[in-house]
Structures are given as C-alpha cells and as structure tokens.
Amino acid sequence: LHLALAGLSHNSPSMTAHILLLEDDPAIARTASYALQREGWTVTHSVLLQDARVQLARNPCQLLVLDLGLPDGHGLDLLRSLRASGNALPVLILSAQNDEIDRVLGLELGADDYLPKPFSPRELAARVKALLRRASTTPVAAPAVLLDDAPGQRVLLRGQVLDLTRREYHLLACLLRGCGRIHSRAQLLDAAWGDDSTSTDRTVDTHVKTLR
C-alpha cells in the first residue's frame, strides 16, 4: 500500500481523471468502477452506445473504457467515429471478444490498448494509469484543424478539402488515427499500399515529404 501511494502525486493529471466506462454487464461494471475509483478517478458508467455518445458530448473525460458487444450496437462503431472526427481520446477496449481479429481491428481503428475478459482489476487500473500518463505528456493536434472524412476518403484542413491522391489520403488517415504515436515505415506501407509489392521505404519517405 505504501509503495502504491508513493507512486501517486497530487499534482499528477491522472489523479483527477474522469473516465467513461461503457459496459453492459452490471457485475463487470461494478468491478471495473471500483478498481478505477480506488485510484482516485471519477467514473461515469454507460450501458448503451447512445448514452455514451451523449456523455462524451456533454462531459469531457480523459479516457474511455470500451466494451465491444453492446445492446444497441458494436463498440468499434463509437471508436471509428471518434477517430474519424480527429478525437484522440485514449481508448482501452475491455471485451470478451478476444479473437485476434477483434484485437487487430480495434487497434487498427485507433484503440490505445486491449484487455480481454476476464481481467484483473489491478491490471486494468495499471493499464489505465499508463495511458493517462502517456496522454498527459503527448501533444495532440486540435481536432478542429484536421478532419478525416472516412466515408468520403478525404481530409479537411480547417474545413477545406485537401487535394490528395488515394495513397496520400490513406497515409494521412493512418497518421491521424494514430495521432501522437510513432509509426514504422512498414506500418505506413501496409496502411496506404497494402499488398503492393513494388512499394518500398523510399516510397513512404517521398509521400511523407509531399504531405508535409
């Protein structure tokens, strides 16, 4: 206990964090809420996607704990819309849907971490703490400056549509979804060029220069 308390500073941004928990299982919601509240964080619990969207619009929060299988839809739909709007809110997926495809898709859509159920409350708190710490030290672009219109496959800069090629769009969209992260050339190649075997690291460098 002394070690745990010693690691917390009253000046730490994570001490007063507001966390939105989107979880439809009452028992899991109670366990997760208790684990997070023990760390001094405020937790708002929502059961439905619709309620979570309202909460996000009305009450700023520092992190979203997101279940995938929900009564009124799929949690990844909320994640997709957040990232499409340029919102870099840290998101931790907490779900029993622990197949590899769910983990990969969630991370590709911009989730910051993935914790499968059943989970350790201590591990949940530790992962949330790490995400809050990283978010407090990572500068992010203002959401209103760049907007990724995924359905239209275009990016808007302060409301003006950028003149981008298809490759440039996919490259910039990948960077926007992972705002604040470090991307390898291999990741950018996969995002913008897929299975095109003729593309190289130099191709990525050239397109990044063009975007800049």
PDB file of N, CA, C and O in Angstrom, residues 22-24 49 65-77 79 91-99 101-103 105-106 111 114 117:
ATOM      1  N   LEU A  22     -17.974   2.205 -20.684  1.00  0.00           N
ATOM      2  CA  LEU A  22     -19.101   1.720 -21.476  1.00  0.00           C
ATOM      3  C   LEU A  22     -19.121   0.199 -21.387  1.00  0.00           C
ATOM      4  O   LEU A  22     -18.327  -0.490 -22.017  1.00  0.00           O
ATOM      5  N   GLU A  23     -20.021  -0.327 -20.574  1.00  0.00           N
ATOM      6  CA  GLU A  23     -20.064  -1.761 -20.254  1.00  0.00           C
ATOM      7  C   GLU A  23     -21.492  -2.142 -19.902  1.00  0.00           C
ATOM      8  O   GLU A  23     -22.129  -1.503 -19.063  1.00  0.00           O
ATOM      9  N   ASP A  24     -22.020  -3.205 -20.534  1.00  0.00           N
ATOM     10  CA  ASP A  24     -23.423  -3.569 -20.310  1.00  0.00           C
ATOM     11  C   ASP A  24     -23.612  -4.658 -19.264  1.00  0.00           C
ATOM     12  O   ASP A  24     -24.737  -4.939 -18.870  1.00  0.00           O
ATOM     13  N   LEU A  49     -24.492   2.558 -26.328  1.00  0.00           N
ATOM     14  CA  LEU A  49     -23.696   3.440 -27.179  1.00  0.00           C
ATOM     15  C   LEU A  49     -24.304   4.840 -27.228  1.00  0.00           C
ATOM     16  O   LEU A  49     -23.589   5.842 -27.177  1.00  0.00           O
ATOM     17  N   VAL A  65     -13.114   3.531 -21.415  1.00  0.00           N
ATOM     18  CA  VAL A  65     -13.003   2.075 -21.323  1.00  0.00           C
ATOM     19  C   VAL A  65     -14.193   1.516 -22.085  1.00  0.00           C
ATOM     20  O   VAL A  65     -15.351   1.760 -21.720  1.00  0.00           O
ATOM     21  N   LEU A  66     -13.920   0.766 -23.133  1.00  0.00           N
ATOM     22  CA  LEU A  66     -14.945   0.440 -24.126  1.00  0.00           C
ATOM     23  C   LEU A  66     -15.173  -1.061 -24.268  1.00  0.00           C
ATOM     24  O   LEU A  66     -14.251  -1.817 -24.599  1.00  0.00           O
ATOM     25  N   ASP A  67     -16.417  -1.490 -24.032  1.00  0.00           N
ATOM     26  CA  ASP A  67     -16.820  -2.860 -24.338  1.00  0.00           C
ATOM     27  C   ASP A  67     -17.201  -2.911 -25.817  1.00  0.00           C
ATOM     28  O   ASP A  67     -17.543  -1.890 -26.419  1.00  0.00           O
ATOM     29  N   LEU A  68     -17.147  -4.093 -26.415  1.00  0.00           N
ATOM     30  CA  LEU A  68     -17.454  -4.207 -27.843  1.00  0.00           C
ATOM     31  C   LEU A  68     -18.889  -4.640 -28.101  1.00  0.00           C
ATOM     32  O   LEU A  68     -19.616  -4.022 -28.861  1.00  0.00           O
ATOM     33  N   GLY A  69     -19.320  -5.741 -27.465  1.00  0.00           N
ATOM     34  CA  GLY A  69     -20.676  -6.239 -27.679  1.00  0.00           C
ATOM     35  C   GLY A  69     -21.661  -5.516 -26.782  1.00  0.00           C
ATOM     36  O   GLY A  69     -21.698  -5.748 -25.575  1.00  0.00           O
ATOM     37  N   LEU A  70     -22.474  -4.621 -27.359  1.00  0.00           N
ATOM     38  CA  LEU A  70     -23.401  -3.800 -26.584  1.00  0.00           C
ATOM     39  C   LEU A  70     -24.825  -3.984 -27.102  1.00  0.00           C
ATOM     40  O   LEU A  70     -25.032  -4.376 -28.249  1.00  0.00           O
ATOM     41  N   PRO A  71     -25.833  -3.699 -26.258  1.00  0.00           N
ATOM     42  CA  PRO A  71     -27.227  -3.951 -26.662  1.00  0.00           C
ATOM     43  C   PRO A  71     -27.657  -3.179 -27.905  1.00  0.00           C
ATOM     44  O   PRO A  71     -28.505  -3.654 -28.664  1.00  0.00           O
ATOM     45  N   ASP A  72     -27.097  -1.984 -28.131  1.00  0.00           N
ATOM     46  CA  ASP A  72     -27.554  -1.167 -29.260  1.00  0.00           C
ATOM     47  C   ASP A  72     -26.497  -0.992 -30.349  1.00  0.00           C
ATOM     48  O   ASP A  72     -26.556  -0.052 -31.139  1.00  0.00           O
ATOM     49  N   GLY A  73     -25.519  -1.903 -30.383  1.00  0.00           N
ATOM     50  CA  GLY A  73     -24.527  -1.809 -31.451  1.00  0.00           C
ATOM     51  C   GLY A  73     -23.176  -2.351 -31.031  1.00  0.00           C
ATOM     52  O   GLY A  73     -23.039  -3.025 -30.007  1.00  0.00           O
ATOM     53  N   HIS A  74     -22.170  -2.038 -31.834  1.00  0.00           N
ATOM     54  CA  HIS A  74     -20.811  -2.523 -31.606  1.00  0.00           C
ATOM     55  C   HIS A  74     -19.924  -1.377 -31.144  1.00  0.00           C
ATOM     56  O   HIS A  74     -19.968  -0.276 -31.713  1.00  0.00           O
ATOM     57  N   GLY A  75     -19.125  -1.638 -30.122  1.00  0.00           N
ATOM     58  CA  GLY A  75     -18.269  -0.597 -29.570  1.00  0.00           C
ATOM     59  C   GLY A  75     -17.304  -0.002 -30.575  1.00  0.00           C
ATOM     60  O   GLY A  75     -16.922   1.167 -30.468  1.00  0.00           O
ATOM     61  N   LEU A  76     -16.901  -0.786 -31.555  1.00  0.00           N
ATOM     62  CA  LEU A  76     -15.966  -0.283 -32.560  1.00  0.00           C
ATOM     63  C   LEU A  76     -16.592   0.822 -33.417  1.00  0.00           C
ATOM     64  O   LEU A  76     -15.866   1.636 -33.993  1.00  0.00           O
ATOM     65  N   ASP A  77     -17.930   0.861 -33.490  1.00  0.00           N
ATOM     66  CA  ASP A  77     -18.575   1.949 -34.231  1.00  0.00           C
ATOM     67  C   ASP A  77     -18.306   3.288 -33.546  1.00  0.00           C
ATOM     68  O   ASP A  77     -18.081   4.309 -34.216  1.00  0.00           O
ATOM     69  N   LEU A  79     -15.691   3.911 -31.549  1.00  0.00           N
ATOM     70  CA  LEU A  79     -14.264   4.171 -31.729  1.00  0.00           C
ATOM     71  C   LEU A  79     -13.996   4.734 -33.119  1.00  0.00           C
ATOM     72  O   LEU A  79     -13.241   5.702 -33.283  1.00  0.00           O
ATOM     73  N   VAL A  91      -8.365   5.293 -25.576  1.00  0.00           N
ATOM     74  CA  VAL A  91      -9.415   4.270 -25.521  1.00  0.00           C
ATOM     75  C   VAL A  91      -8.795   2.926 -25.175  1.00  0.00           C
ATOM     76  O   VAL A  91      -7.855   2.476 -25.840  1.00  0.00           O
ATOM     77  N   LEU A  92      -9.324   2.306 -24.129  1.00  0.00           N
ATOM     78  CA  LEU A  92      -8.922   0.958 -23.745  1.00  0.00           C
ATOM     79  C   LEU A  92     -10.116   0.043 -23.989  1.00  0.00           C
ATOM     80  O   LEU A  92     -11.184   0.243 -23.402  1.00  0.00           O
ATOM     81  N   ILE A  93      -9.947  -0.919 -24.857  1.00  0.00           N
ATOM     82  CA  ILE A  93     -11.018  -1.882 -25.127  1.00  0.00           C
ATOM     83  C   ILE A  93     -10.989  -2.968 -24.064  1.00  0.00           C
ATOM     84  O   ILE A  93      -9.949  -3.562 -23.797  1.00  0.00           O
ATOM     85  N   LEU A  94     -12.146  -3.210 -23.464  1.00  0.00           N
ATOM     86  CA  LEU A  94     -12.303  -4.237 -22.437  1.00  0.00           C
ATOM     87  C   LEU A  94     -13.421  -5.153 -22.914  1.00  0.00           C
ATOM     88  O   LEU A  94     -14.589  -4.805 -22.845  1.00  0.00           O
ATOM     89  N   SER A  95     -13.057  -6.331 -23.434  1.00  0.00           N
ATOM     90  CA  SER A  95     -14.087  -7.135 -24.081  1.00  0.00           C
ATOM     91  C   SER A  95     -13.809  -8.623 -24.005  1.00  0.00           C
ATOM     92  O   SER A  95     -12.652  -9.051 -24.009  1.00  0.00           O
ATOM     93  N   ALA A  96     -14.887  -9.396 -23.966  1.00  0.00           N
ATOM     94  CA  ALA A  96     -14.778 -10.851 -24.006  1.00  0.00           C
ATOM     95  C   ALA A  96     -14.532 -11.346 -25.416  1.00  0.00           C
ATOM     96  O   ALA A  96     -14.193 -12.506 -25.630  1.00  0.00           O
ATOM     97  N   GLN A  97     -14.708 -10.464 -26.393  1.00  0.00           N
ATOM     98  CA  GLN A  97     -14.461 -10.818 -27.784  1.00  0.00           C
ATOM     99  C   GLN A  97     -12.952 -10.738 -28.024  1.00  0.00           C
ATOM    100  O   GLN A  97     -12.440  -9.768 -28.581  1.00  0.00           O
ATOM    101  N   ASN A  98     -12.246 -11.766 -27.577  1.00  0.00           N
ATOM    102  CA  ASN A  98     -10.784 -11.705 -27.566  1.00  0.00           C
ATOM    103  C   ASN A  98     -10.134 -12.443 -28.738  1.00  0.00           C
ATOM    104  O   ASN A  98      -8.984 -12.836 -28.660  1.00  0.00           O
ATOM    105  N   ASP A  99     -10.907 -12.659 -29.821  1.00  0.00           N
ATOM    106  CA  ASP A  99     -10.303 -13.228 -31.015  1.00  0.00           C
ATOM    107  C   ASP A  99      -9.286 -12.247 -31.582  1.00  0.00           C
ATOM    108  O   ASP A  99      -9.421 -11.029 -31.429  1.00  0.00           O
ATOM    109  N   ILE A 101      -8.797 -11.208 -34.532  1.00  0.00           N
ATOM    110  CA  ILE A 101      -9.328 -10.250 -35.486  1.00  0.00           C
ATOM    111  C   ILE A 101      -9.941  -9.048 -34.782  1.00  0.00           C
ATOM    112  O   ILE A 101      -9.845  -7.910 -35.255  1.00  0.00           O
ATOM    113  N   ASP A 102     -10.562  -9.260 -33.616  1.00  0.00           N
ATOM    114  CA  ASP A 102     -11.146  -8.156 -32.858  1.00  0.00           C
ATOM    115  C   ASP A 102     -10.057  -7.258 -32.288  1.00  0.00           C
ATOM    116  O   ASP A 102     -10.164  -6.031 -32.310  1.00  0.00           O
ATOM    117  N   ARG A 103      -9.003  -7.885 -31.776  1.00  0.00           N
ATOM    118  CA  ARG A 103      -7.896  -7.096 -31.221  1.00  0.00           C
ATOM    119  C   ARG A 103      -7.230  -6.274 -32.315  1.00  0.00           C
ATOM    120  O   ARG A 103      -6.975  -5.077 -32.138  1.00  0.00           O
ATOM    121  N   LEU A 105      -8.399  -5.370 -35.297  1.00  0.00           N
ATOM    122  CA  LEU A 105      -9.280  -4.346 -35.844  1.00  0.00           C
ATOM    123  C   LEU A 105      -9.403  -3.167 -34.881  1.00  0.00           C
ATOM    124  O   LEU A 105      -9.361  -2.005 -35.300  1.00  0.00           O
ATOM    125  N   GLY A 106      -9.556  -3.471 -33.596  1.00  0.00           N
ATOM    126  CA  GLY A 106      -9.661  -2.399 -32.612  1.00  0.00           C
ATOM    127  C   GLY A 106      -8.430  -1.514 -32.597  1.00  0.00           C
ATOM    128  O   GLY A 106      -8.525  -0.282 -32.564  1.00  0.00           O
ATOM    129  N   ALA A 111      -7.620   2.206 -31.197  1.00  0.00           N
ATOM    130  CA  ALA A 111      -7.615   1.918 -29.758  1.00  0.00           C
ATOM    131  C   ALA A 111      -6.177   1.958 -29.243  1.00  0.00           C
ATOM    132  O   ALA A 111      -5.238   1.618 -29.956  1.00  0.00           O
ATOM    133  N   TYR A 114      -5.843  -3.012 -25.283  1.00  0.00           N
ATOM    134  CA  TYR A 114      -6.893  -4.023 -25.354  1.00  0.00           C
ATOM    135  C   TYR A 114      -6.693  -4.990 -24.191  1.00  0.00           C
ATOM    136  O   TYR A 114      -5.632  -5.590 -24.062  1.00  0.00           O
ATOM    137  N   LYS A 117     -11.511 -10.001 -21.302  1.00  0.00           N
ATOM    138  CA  LYS A 117     -12.186 -10.534 -20.118  1.00  0.00           C
ATOM    139  C   LYS A 117     -11.980 -12.042 -20.083  1.00  0.00           C
ATOM    140  O   LYS A 117     -11.940 -12.679 -21.138  1.00  0.00           O
TER     141      LYS A 117
END
